CSV table of N, CA and C in Angstrom, one decimal:
chain,number,residue,atom,x,y,z
A,1,MET,N,-101.7,-201.8,44.3
A,1,MET,CA,-102.7,-201.8,45.4
A,1,MET,C,-102.8,-203.2,45.9
A,2,ASN,N,-102.6,-203.3,47.2
A,2,ASN,CA,-102.7,-204.7,47.9
A,2,ASN,C,-104.2,-204.9,48.3
A,3,CYS,N,-104.6,-206.1,48.0
A,3,CYS,CA,-106.0,-206.6,48.4
A,3,CYS,C,-105.8,-207.7,49.4
A,4,THR,N,-106.4,-207.5,50.6
A,4,THR,CA,-106.3,-208.6,51.6
A,4,THR,C,-107.7,-209.2,51.8
A,5,CYS,N,-108.5,-209.2,50.8
A,5,CYS,CA,-109.8,-209.8,50.9
A,5,CYS,C,-109.8,-211.3,51.0
A,6,ALA,N,-110.9,-211.9,51.4
A,6,ALA,CA,-111.0,-213.3,51.6
A,6,ALA,C,-111.2,-214.1,50.3
A,7,PHE,N,-111.3,-213.4,49.2
A,7,PHE,CA,-111.6,-214.0,47.9
A,7,PHE,C,-110.5,-213.8,46.9
A,8,PRO,N,-109.4,-214.6,46.8
A,8,PRO,CA,-108.4,-214.5,45.7
A,8,PRO,C,-109.1,-214.6,44.4
A,9,LEU,N,-108.7,-213.8,43.4
A,9,LEU,CA,-109.3,-213.7,42.1
A,9,LEU,C,-109.4,-215.1,41.4
A,10,ARG,N,-108.3,-215.9,41.5
A,10,ARG,CA,-108.3,-217.2,40.9
A,10,ARG,C,-109.4,-218.1,41.5
A,11,TRP,N,-109.6,-218.0,42.8
A,11,TRP,CA,-110.6,-218.8,43.4
A,11,TRP,C,-112.0,-218.3,43.0
A,12,ILE,N,-112.2,-217.0,42.8
A,12,ILE,CA,-113.5,-216.5,42.4
A,12,ILE,C,-113.8,-217.0,41.0
A,13,ILE,N,-112.9,-216.9,40.1
A,13,ILE,CA,-113.1,-217.4,38.7
A,13,ILE,C,-113.4,-218.9,38.7
A,14,ALA,N,-112.6,-219.7,39.4
A,14,ALA,CA,-112.9,-221.1,39.5
A,14,ALA,C,-114.2,-221.4,40.0
A,15,THR,N,-114.7,-220.7,41.1
A,15,THR,CA,-116.0,-220.9,41.7
A,15,THR,C,-117.1,-220.5,40.7
A,16,LEU,N,-116.9,-219.4,39.9
A,16,LEU,CA,-117.9,-219.0,38.9
A,16,LEU,C,-118.0,-220.1,37.8
A,17,VAL,N,-116.9,-220.5,37.3
A,17,VAL,CA,-117.0,-221.5,36.2
A,17,VAL,C,-117.7,-222.8,36.7
A,18,VAL,N,-117.3,-223.3,37.9
A,18,VAL,CA,-117.9,-224.5,38.4
A,18,VAL,C,-119.4,-224.3,38.7
A,19,GLY,N,-119.7,-223.2,39.4
A,19,GLY,CA,-121.0,-222.9,39.8
A,19,GLY,C,-122.0,-222.6,38.7
A,20,LEU,N,-121.5,-221.9,37.7
A,20,LEU,CA,-122.3,-221.7,36.5
A,20,LEU,C,-122.6,-222.9,35.7
A,21,SER,N,-121.6,-223.8,35.6
A,21,SER,CA,-121.8,-225.0,34.9
A,21,SER,C,-122.7,-226.0,35.6
A,22,LEU,N,-122.8,-225.9,36.9
A,22,LEU,CA,-123.6,-226.8,37.6
A,22,LEU,C,-125.0,-226.3,37.9
A,23,SER,N,-125.2,-225.0,37.7
A,23,SER,CA,-126.5,-224.4,38.1
A,23,SER,C,-127.6,-224.8,37.2
A,24,THR,N,-128.8,-225.0,37.8
A,24,THR,CA,-130.0,-225.3,37.0
A,24,THR,C,-130.9,-224.2,37.2
A,25,THR,N,-131.6,-223.7,36.2
A,25,THR,CA,-132.5,-222.7,36.3
A,25,THR,C,-133.8,-223.1,35.7
A,26,ASN,N,-134.9,-222.8,36.3
A,26,ASN,CA,-136.2,-223.1,35.7
A,26,ASN,C,-136.4,-222.3,34.4
A,27,ALA,N,-136.6,-223.0,33.4
A,27,ALA,CA,-136.7,-222.4,32.0
A,27,ALA,C,-137.8,-221.3,32.0
A,28,THR,N,-138.8,-221.4,32.8
A,28,THR,CA,-139.9,-220.5,32.7
A,28,THR,C,-139.5,-219.2,33.4
A,29,GLN,N,-138.4,-219.2,34.2
A,29,GLN,CA,-137.9,-218.0,34.9
A,29,GLN,C,-136.9,-217.2,34.1
A,30,SER,N,-135.9,-217.9,33.5
A,30,SER,CA,-134.8,-217.2,32.8
A,30,SER,C,-134.1,-218.2,31.9
A,31,ARG,N,-133.6,-217.8,30.8
A,31,ARG,CA,-132.8,-218.7,29.9
A,31,ARG,C,-131.4,-218.7,30.5
A,32,PRO,N,-130.7,-219.9,30.3
A,32,PRO,CA,-129.3,-220.0,30.8
A,32,PRO,C,-128.4,-219.0,30.1
A,33,LEU,N,-127.6,-218.3,30.9
A,33,LEU,CA,-126.6,-217.3,30.4
A,33,LEU,C,-125.2,-217.9,30.7
A,34,ASN,N,-124.3,-217.6,29.8
A,34,ASN,CA,-122.9,-217.9,30.0
A,34,ASN,C,-122.2,-216.8,30.8
A,35,LEU,N,-121.0,-217.1,31.2
A,35,LEU,CA,-120.3,-216.1,32.0
A,35,LEU,C,-120.1,-214.8,31.3
A,36,GLU,N,-119.8,-214.8,30.0
A,36,GLU,CA,-119.6,-213.6,29.3
A,36,GLU,C,-120.9,-212.8,29.2
A,37,GLU,N,-122.0,-213.4,29.0
A,37,GLU,CA,-123.3,-212.7,28.9
A,37,GLU,C,-123.6,-212.1,30.3
A,38,MET,N,-123.4,-212.8,31.3
A,38,MET,CA,-123.7,-212.3,32.7
A,38,MET,C,-122.8,-211.1,33.0
A,39,THR,N,-121.5,-211.2,32.7
A,39,THR,CA,-120.6,-210.1,32.9
A,39,THR,C,-120.9,-208.9,32.1
A,40,ASP,N,-121.3,-209.1,30.9
A,40,ASP,CA,-121.7,-207.9,30.0
A,40,ASP,C,-123.0,-207.2,30.6
A,41,ARG,N,-123.9,-208.0,31.0
A,41,ARG,CA,-125.2,-207.4,31.5
A,41,ARG,C,-125.1,-206.8,32.9
A,42,ALA,N,-124.2,-207.3,33.7
A,42,ALA,CA,-124.1,-206.8,35.1
A,42,ALA,C,-123.5,-205.4,35.1
A,43,THR,N,-124.1,-204.5,35.9
A,43,THR,CA,-123.4,-203.2,36.1
A,43,THR,C,-122.5,-203.3,37.3
A,44,THR,N,-122.8,-204.3,38.2
A,44,THR,CA,-122.0,-204.5,39.4
A,44,THR,C,-121.8,-205.9,39.6
A,45,ILE,N,-120.5,-206.3,39.9
A,45,ILE,CA,-120.2,-207.7,40.3
A,45,ILE,C,-119.3,-207.6,41.5
A,46,PHE,N,-119.6,-208.4,42.5
A,46,PHE,CA,-118.7,-208.3,43.7
A,46,PHE,C,-118.8,-209.7,44.4
A,47,ALA,N,-117.7,-209.9,45.2
A,47,ALA,CA,-117.7,-211.1,46.1
A,47,ALA,C,-117.9,-210.5,47.5
A,48,GLY,N,-118.8,-211.1,48.2
A,48,GLY,CA,-119.0,-210.6,49.6
A,48,GLY,C,-119.8,-211.6,50.4
A,49,ARG,N,-120.2,-211.1,51.6
A,49,ARG,CA,-120.9,-211.8,52.6
A,49,ARG,C,-122.1,-211.1,53.0
A,50,CYS,N,-123.3,-211.8,53.1
A,50,CYS,CA,-124.5,-211.3,53.5
A,50,CYS,C,-124.5,-211.0,55.0
A,51,THR,N,-124.8,-209.8,55.4
A,51,THR,CA,-124.8,-209.4,56.8
A,51,THR,C,-126.1,-209.2,57.4
A,52,HIS,N,-127.2,-209.0,56.5
A,52,HIS,CA,-128.5,-208.7,57.0
A,52,HIS,C,-129.5,-208.9,55.9
A,53,VAL,N,-130.6,-209.6,56.2
A,53,VAL,CA,-131.7,-209.8,55.3
A,53,VAL,C,-133.0,-209.5,56.0
A,54,ARG,N,-133.9,-208.7,55.4
A,54,ARG,CA,-135.2,-208.4,56.0
A,54,ARG,C,-136.2,-208.2,54.9
A,55,ALA,N,-137.5,-208.4,55.2
A,55,ALA,CA,-138.6,-208.0,54.3
A,55,ALA,C,-139.1,-206.7,54.8
A,56,GLU,N,-139.5,-205.9,53.9
A,56,GLU,CA,-140.2,-204.6,54.2
A,56,GLU,C,-141.2,-204.3,53.2
A,57,HIS,N,-142.2,-203.5,53.6
A,57,HIS,CA,-143.2,-203.1,52.7
A,57,HIS,C,-142.8,-201.8,51.9
A,58,ASP,N,-142.8,-201.9,50.6
A,58,ASP,CA,-142.4,-200.7,49.8
A,58,ASP,C,-143.7,-200.0,49.4
A,59,ARG,N,-143.9,-198.8,49.9
A,59,ARG,CA,-145.1,-198.0,49.7
A,59,ARG,C,-145.3,-197.6,48.2
A,60,LYS,N,-144.2,-197.3,47.5
A,60,LYS,CA,-144.3,-196.9,46.1
A,60,LYS,C,-144.8,-198.1,45.3
A,61,LEU,N,-144.3,-199.3,45.6
A,61,LEU,CA,-144.7,-200.5,44.8
A,61,LEU,C,-146.0,-201.1,45.4
A,62,GLY,N,-146.3,-200.8,46.6
A,62,GLY,CA,-147.5,-201.4,47.2
A,62,GLY,C,-147.3,-202.9,47.5
A,63,ARG,N,-146.1,-203.3,47.8
A,63,ARG,CA,-145.9,-204.7,48.0
A,63,ARG,C,-144.6,-204.9,48.9
A,64,ASP,N,-144.5,-206.1,49.4
A,64,ASP,CA,-143.3,-206.5,50.2
A,64,ASP,C,-142.1,-206.7,49.3
A,65,VAL,N,-140.9,-206.3,49.7
A,65,VAL,CA,-139.7,-206.5,49.0
A,65,VAL,C,-138.7,-207.2,50.0
A,66,THR,N,-137.6,-207.8,49.4
A,66,THR,CA,-136.5,-208.3,50.2
A,66,THR,C,-135.4,-207.3,50.1
A,67,VAL,N,-134.8,-207.0,51.3
A,67,VAL,CA,-133.7,-206.1,51.4
A,67,VAL,C,-132.5,-206.9,52.0
A,68,ALA,N,-131.4,-207.0,51.2
A,68,ALA,CA,-130.3,-207.7,51.7
A,68,ALA,C,-129.1,-206.8,51.7
A,69,THR,N,-128.3,-206.8,52.7
A,69,THR,CA,-127.1,-206.0,52.8
A,69,THR,C,-125.9,-207.0,52.8
A,70,PHE,N,-124.8,-206.6,52.1
A,70,PHE,CA,-123.6,-207.4,51.9
A,70,PHE,C,-122.4,-206.5,52.3
A,71,HIS,N,-121.5,-207.2,52.9
A,71,HIS,CA,-120.1,-206.7,53.1
A,71,HIS,C,-119.3,-207.1,51.8
A,72,VAL,N,-118.8,-206.1,51.1
A,72,VAL,CA,-118.1,-206.4,49.9
A,72,VAL,C,-116.6,-206.7,50.2
A,73,ASP,N,-116.2,-207.9,49.9
A,73,ASP,CA,-114.8,-208.3,50.1
A,73,ASP,C,-113.9,-207.9,48.9
A,74,ARG,N,-114.6,-208.0,47.7
A,74,ARG,CA,-113.8,-207.7,46.5
A,74,ARG,C,-114.8,-207.2,45.4
A,75,SER,N,-114.6,-206.0,44.9
A,75,SER,CA,-115.4,-205.4,43.9
A,75,SER,C,-114.7,-205.9,42.5
A,76,ILE,N,-115.5,-206.5,41.7
A,76,ILE,CA,-115.0,-207.0,40.4
A,76,ILE,C,-115.4,-206.1,39.2
A,77,LYS,N,-116.6,-205.6,39.2
A,77,LYS,CA,-117.1,-204.7,38.2
A,77,LYS,C,-117.9,-203.6,38.8
A,78,GLY,N,-117.8,-202.4,38.4
A,78,GLY,CA,-118.6,-201.3,39.0
A,78,GLY,C,-118.0,-200.9,40.4
A,79,ASN,N,-118.6,-200.0,41.1
A,79,ASN,CA,-118.2,-199.6,42.3
A,79,ASN,C,-119.2,-199.9,43.4
A,80,ALA,N,-118.9,-201.1,44.1
A,80,ALA,CA,-119.8,-201.6,45.1
A,80,ALA,C,-119.6,-200.9,46.4
A,81,GLY,N,-118.4,-200.3,46.6
A,81,GLY,CA,-118.1,-199.7,47.9
A,81,GLY,C,-117.8,-200.8,48.9
A,82,LYS,N,-117.8,-200.5,50.2
A,82,LYS,CA,-117.5,-201.5,51.3
A,82,LYS,C,-118.7,-202.3,51.6
A,83,THR,N,-119.9,-201.7,51.5
A,83,THR,CA,-121.2,-202.4,51.7
A,83,THR,C,-122.1,-202.1,50.6
A,84,ILE,N,-123.0,-203.0,50.3
A,84,ILE,CA,-124.0,-202.7,49.3
A,84,ILE,C,-125.4,-203.3,49.8
A,85,THR,N,-126.4,-202.5,49.7
A,85,THR,CA,-127.7,-203.0,50.0
A,85,THR,C,-128.5,-203.1,48.7
A,86,VAL,N,-129.1,-204.3,48.6
A,86,VAL,CA,-129.8,-204.7,47.4
A,86,VAL,C,-131.3,-204.9,47.8
A,87,ARG,N,-132.2,-204.1,47.1
A,87,ARG,CA,-133.6,-204.2,47.3
A,87,ARG,C,-134.2,-205.0,46.1
A,88,MET,N,-134.8,-206.2,46.4
A,88,MET,CA,-135.2,-207.1,45.3
A,88,MET,C,-136.7,-207.2,45.4
A,89,PRO,N,-137.4,-207.2,44.2
A,89,PRO,CA,-138.8,-207.0,44.1
A,89,PRO,C,-139.6,-208.3,44.4
A,90,TRP,N,-139.0,-209.4,44.8
A,90,TRP,CA,-139.9,-210.5,45.1
A,90,TRP,C,-140.4,-210.4,46.6
A,91,VAL,N,-141.4,-211.2,46.8
A,91,VAL,CA,-142.1,-211.0,48.1
A,91,VAL,C,-141.4,-211.6,49.3
A,92,GLY,N,-141.1,-210.7,50.2
A,92,GLY,CA,-140.5,-211.2,51.5
A,92,GLY,C,-139.3,-212.0,51.5
A,93,VAL,N,-139.1,-212.7,52.6
A,93,VAL,CA,-137.9,-213.5,52.7
A,93,VAL,C,-138.3,-215.0,52.6
A,94,SER,N,-139.5,-215.4,52.9
A,94,SER,CA,-139.9,-216.8,52.9
A,94,SER,C,-140.7,-217.2,51.7
A,95,ALA,N,-141.2,-216.3,50.9
A,95,ALA,CA,-142.1,-216.7,49.8
A,95,ALA,C,-141.5,-216.3,48.5
A,96,ILE,N,-140.3,-216.8,48.3
A,96,ILE,CA,-139.6,-216.4,47.0
A,96,ILE,C,-139.9,-217.4,45.9
A,97,PRO,N,-140.3,-217.0,44.7
A,97,PRO,CA,-140.7,-217.9,43.7
A,97,PRO,C,-139.5,-218.7,43.2
A,98,ALA,N,-139.8,-219.8,42.5
A,98,ALA,CA,-138.8,-220.7,42.0
A,98,ALA,C,-137.9,-220.0,41.0
A,99,GLY,N,-136.6,-220.3,41.1
A,99,GLY,CA,-135.6,-219.7,40.2
A,99,GLY,C,-135.1,-218.4,40.7
A,100,VAL,N,-135.6,-217.8,41.7
A,100,VAL,CA,-135.2,-216.6,42.2
A,100,VAL,C,-134.3,-216.8,43.4
A,101,PRO,N,-133.1,-216.2,43.5
A,101,PRO,CA,-132.2,-216.5,44.6
A,101,PRO,C,-132.7,-216.0,45.9
A,102,SER,N,-132.3,-216.7,47.0
A,102,SER,CA,-132.6,-216.3,48.3
A,102,SER,C,-131.3,-216.0,49.0
A,103,TYR,N,-131.3,-215.3,50.1
A,103,TYR,CA,-130.1,-214.9,50.9
A,103,TYR,C,-130.4,-215.1,52.3
A,104,ALA,N,-129.3,-215.4,53.0
A,104,ALA,CA,-129.3,-215.6,54.5
A,104,ALA,C,-128.0,-215.0,55.1
A,105,ARG,N,-128.1,-214.5,56.3
A,105,ARG,CA,-127.0,-213.9,56.9
A,105,ARG,C,-125.8,-214.9,56.9
A,106,GLY,N,-124.7,-214.5,56.5
A,106,GLY,CA,-123.5,-215.4,56.5
A,106,GLY,C,-123.2,-216.0,55.2
A,107,ASP,N,-124.1,-215.9,54.2
A,107,ASP,CA,-123.9,-216.5,52.9
A,107,ASP,C,-122.7,-215.7,52.3
A,108,GLU,N,-121.8,-216.5,51.7
A,108,GLU,CA,-120.7,-215.9,50.9
A,108,GLU,C,-120.9,-216.1,49.5
A,109,VAL,N,-121.1,-215.1,48.7
A,109,VAL,CA,-121.5,-215.2,47.3
A,109,VAL,C,-120.7,-214.2,46.4
A,110,VAL,N,-120.8,-214.6,45.1
A,110,VAL,CA,-120.4,-213.6,44.1
A,110,VAL,C,-121.7,-213.2,43.4
A,111,LEU,N,-122.0,-211.9,43.4
A,111,LEU,CA,-123.3,-211.4,42.8
A,111,LEU,C,-123.0,-210.6,41.5
A,112,PHE,N,-123.8,-211.0,40.5
A,112,PHE,CA,-123.8,-210.2,39.2
A,112,PHE,C,-125.1,-209.5,39.3
A,113,LEU,N,-125.1,-208.1,39.4
A,113,LEU,CA,-126.3,-207.4,39.6
A,113,LEU,C,-126.6,-206.4,38.4
A,114,TYR,N,-127.9,-206.4,38.0
A,114,TYR,CA,-128.3,-205.4,37.0
A,114,TYR,C,-128.2,-204.0,37.8
A,115,GLY,N,-128.3,-202.9,37.0
A,115,GLY,CA,-128.4,-201.6,37.6
A,115,GLY,C,-129.7,-201.4,38.4
A,116,GLU,N,-129.7,-200.4,39.2
A,116,GLU,CA,-130.8,-200.1,40.0
A,116,GLU,C,-131.9,-199.5,39.1
A,117,SER,N,-133.2,-200.0,39.3
A,117,SER,CA,-134.3,-199.5,38.6
A,117,SER,C,-134.8,-198.1,39.2
A,118,ALA,N,-135.7,-197.4,38.5
A,118,ALA,CA,-136.2,-196.2,38.9
A,118,ALA,C,-136.9,-196.3,40.3
A,119,SER,N,-137.4,-197.5,40.6
A,119,SER,CA,-138.1,-197.7,41.9
A,119,SER,C,-137.1,-198.2,43.0
A,120,GLY,N,-135.8,-198.2,42.6
A,120,GLY,CA,-134.8,-198.6,43.7
A,120,GLY,C,-134.6,-200.1,43.8
A,121,MET,N,-135.2,-200.9,42.9
A,121,MET,CA,-135.0,-202.3,42.9
A,121,MET,C,-133.8,-202.7,42.1
A,122,ARG,N,-133.2,-203.9,42.5
A,122,ARG,CA,-132.1,-204.4,41.8
A,122,ARG,C,-132.1,-205.9,41.9
A,123,ALA,N,-131.8,-206.6,40.8
A,123,ALA,CA,-131.9,-208.0,40.7
A,123,ALA,C,-130.7,-208.6,40.2
A,124,PRO,N,-130.4,-209.8,40.6
A,124,PRO,CA,-129.2,-210.5,40.0
A,124,PRO,C,-129.5,-210.8,38.5
A,125,VAL,N,-128.4,-210.8,37.7
A,125,VAL,CA,-128.5,-211.1,36.3
A,125,VAL,C,-129.0,-212.6,36.1
A,126,GLY,N,-130.0,-212.8,35.3
A,126,GLY,CA,-130.4,-214.2,35.1
A,126,GLY,C,-131.0,-214.8,36.4
A,127,LEU,N,-131.6,-214.0,37.2
A,127,LEU,CA,-132.2,-214.4,38.5
A,127,LEU,C,-131.2,-215.3,39.3
A,128,GLY,N,-131.5,-216.5,39.5
A,128,GLY,CA,-130.6,-217.4,40.4
A,128,GLY,C,-129.2,-217.6,39.8
A,129,GLN,N,-129.1,-217.4,38.5
A,129,GLN,CA,-127.7,-217.5,37.9
A,129,GLN,C,-126.8,-216.5,38.3
A,130,GLY,N,-127.3,-215.3,38.7
A,130,GLY,CA,-126.5,-214.2,39.1
A,130,GLY,C,-126.0,-214.2,40.6
A,131,ARG,N,-126.4,-215.3,41.3
A,131,ARG,CA,-126.0,-215.5,42.6
A,131,ARG,C,-125.1,-216.8,42.6
A,132,VAL,N,-123.8,-216.7,42.8
A,132,VAL,CA,-122.9,-217.8,42.8
A,132,VAL,C,-122.4,-218.0,44.2
A,133,PRO,N,-122.9,-219.1,44.8
A,133,PRO,CA,-122.4,-219.3,46.2
A,133,PRO,C,-121.0,-219.7,46.3
A,134,CYS,N,-120.3,-219.1,47.3
A,134,CYS,CA,-118.9,-219.5,47.6
A,134,CYS,C,-119.0,-220.4,48.9
A,135,ARG,N,-119.9,-220.0,49.8
A,135,ARG,CA,-120.2,-220.8,51.0
A,135,ARG,C,-121.5,-220.4,51.5
A,136,ASP,N,-122.4,-221.3,51.6
A,136,ASP,CA,-123.8,-221.0,52.1
A,136,ASP,C,-123.9,-221.3,53.6
A,137,ARG,N,-124.8,-220.6,54.2
A,137,ARG,CA,-125.2,-220.8,55.6
A,137,ARG,C,-124.3,-221.7,56.3
C-alpha cells in the first residue's frame, strides 16, 4: 500500500525522539513518560494537522470543553480515519491549565491519545507529552 502523506515514518520517529527528550512537563500535572510507555498507553496515535478548534459547553459535564478536529495524514496506531475530532475536558480554548496541550488551526502534530471516556472526552497520553509538535502555527 502506497502512502503519500506529508509525514514519512522516519521523520515522525526522529521528531518524536527529539520532541520527547526536550519536552518539559510540570511535575504536578503528569510524570514524564518514555516513548514506549506512551505508545503502550495510547489507543490511537496519528500524525496530522489541526483544522478547527472551538470551545463548547458540554451539558452532561456542566462545563466548557475544547473540541479540536484534525486531518489525519498518517495513522500510526488504532484507526483514526481521515479526520478525528477530539473532545478534551479542560476549560475552553484560552484558559488551559499548565502542562495541558493547546491546539490551533494549522498545527502539525503527532498525537498519542487515550481511548474515549464514557462522557466522550479524550486526552493526550501524559497531557502535554502526548502532543508532539511537527510544526506549530
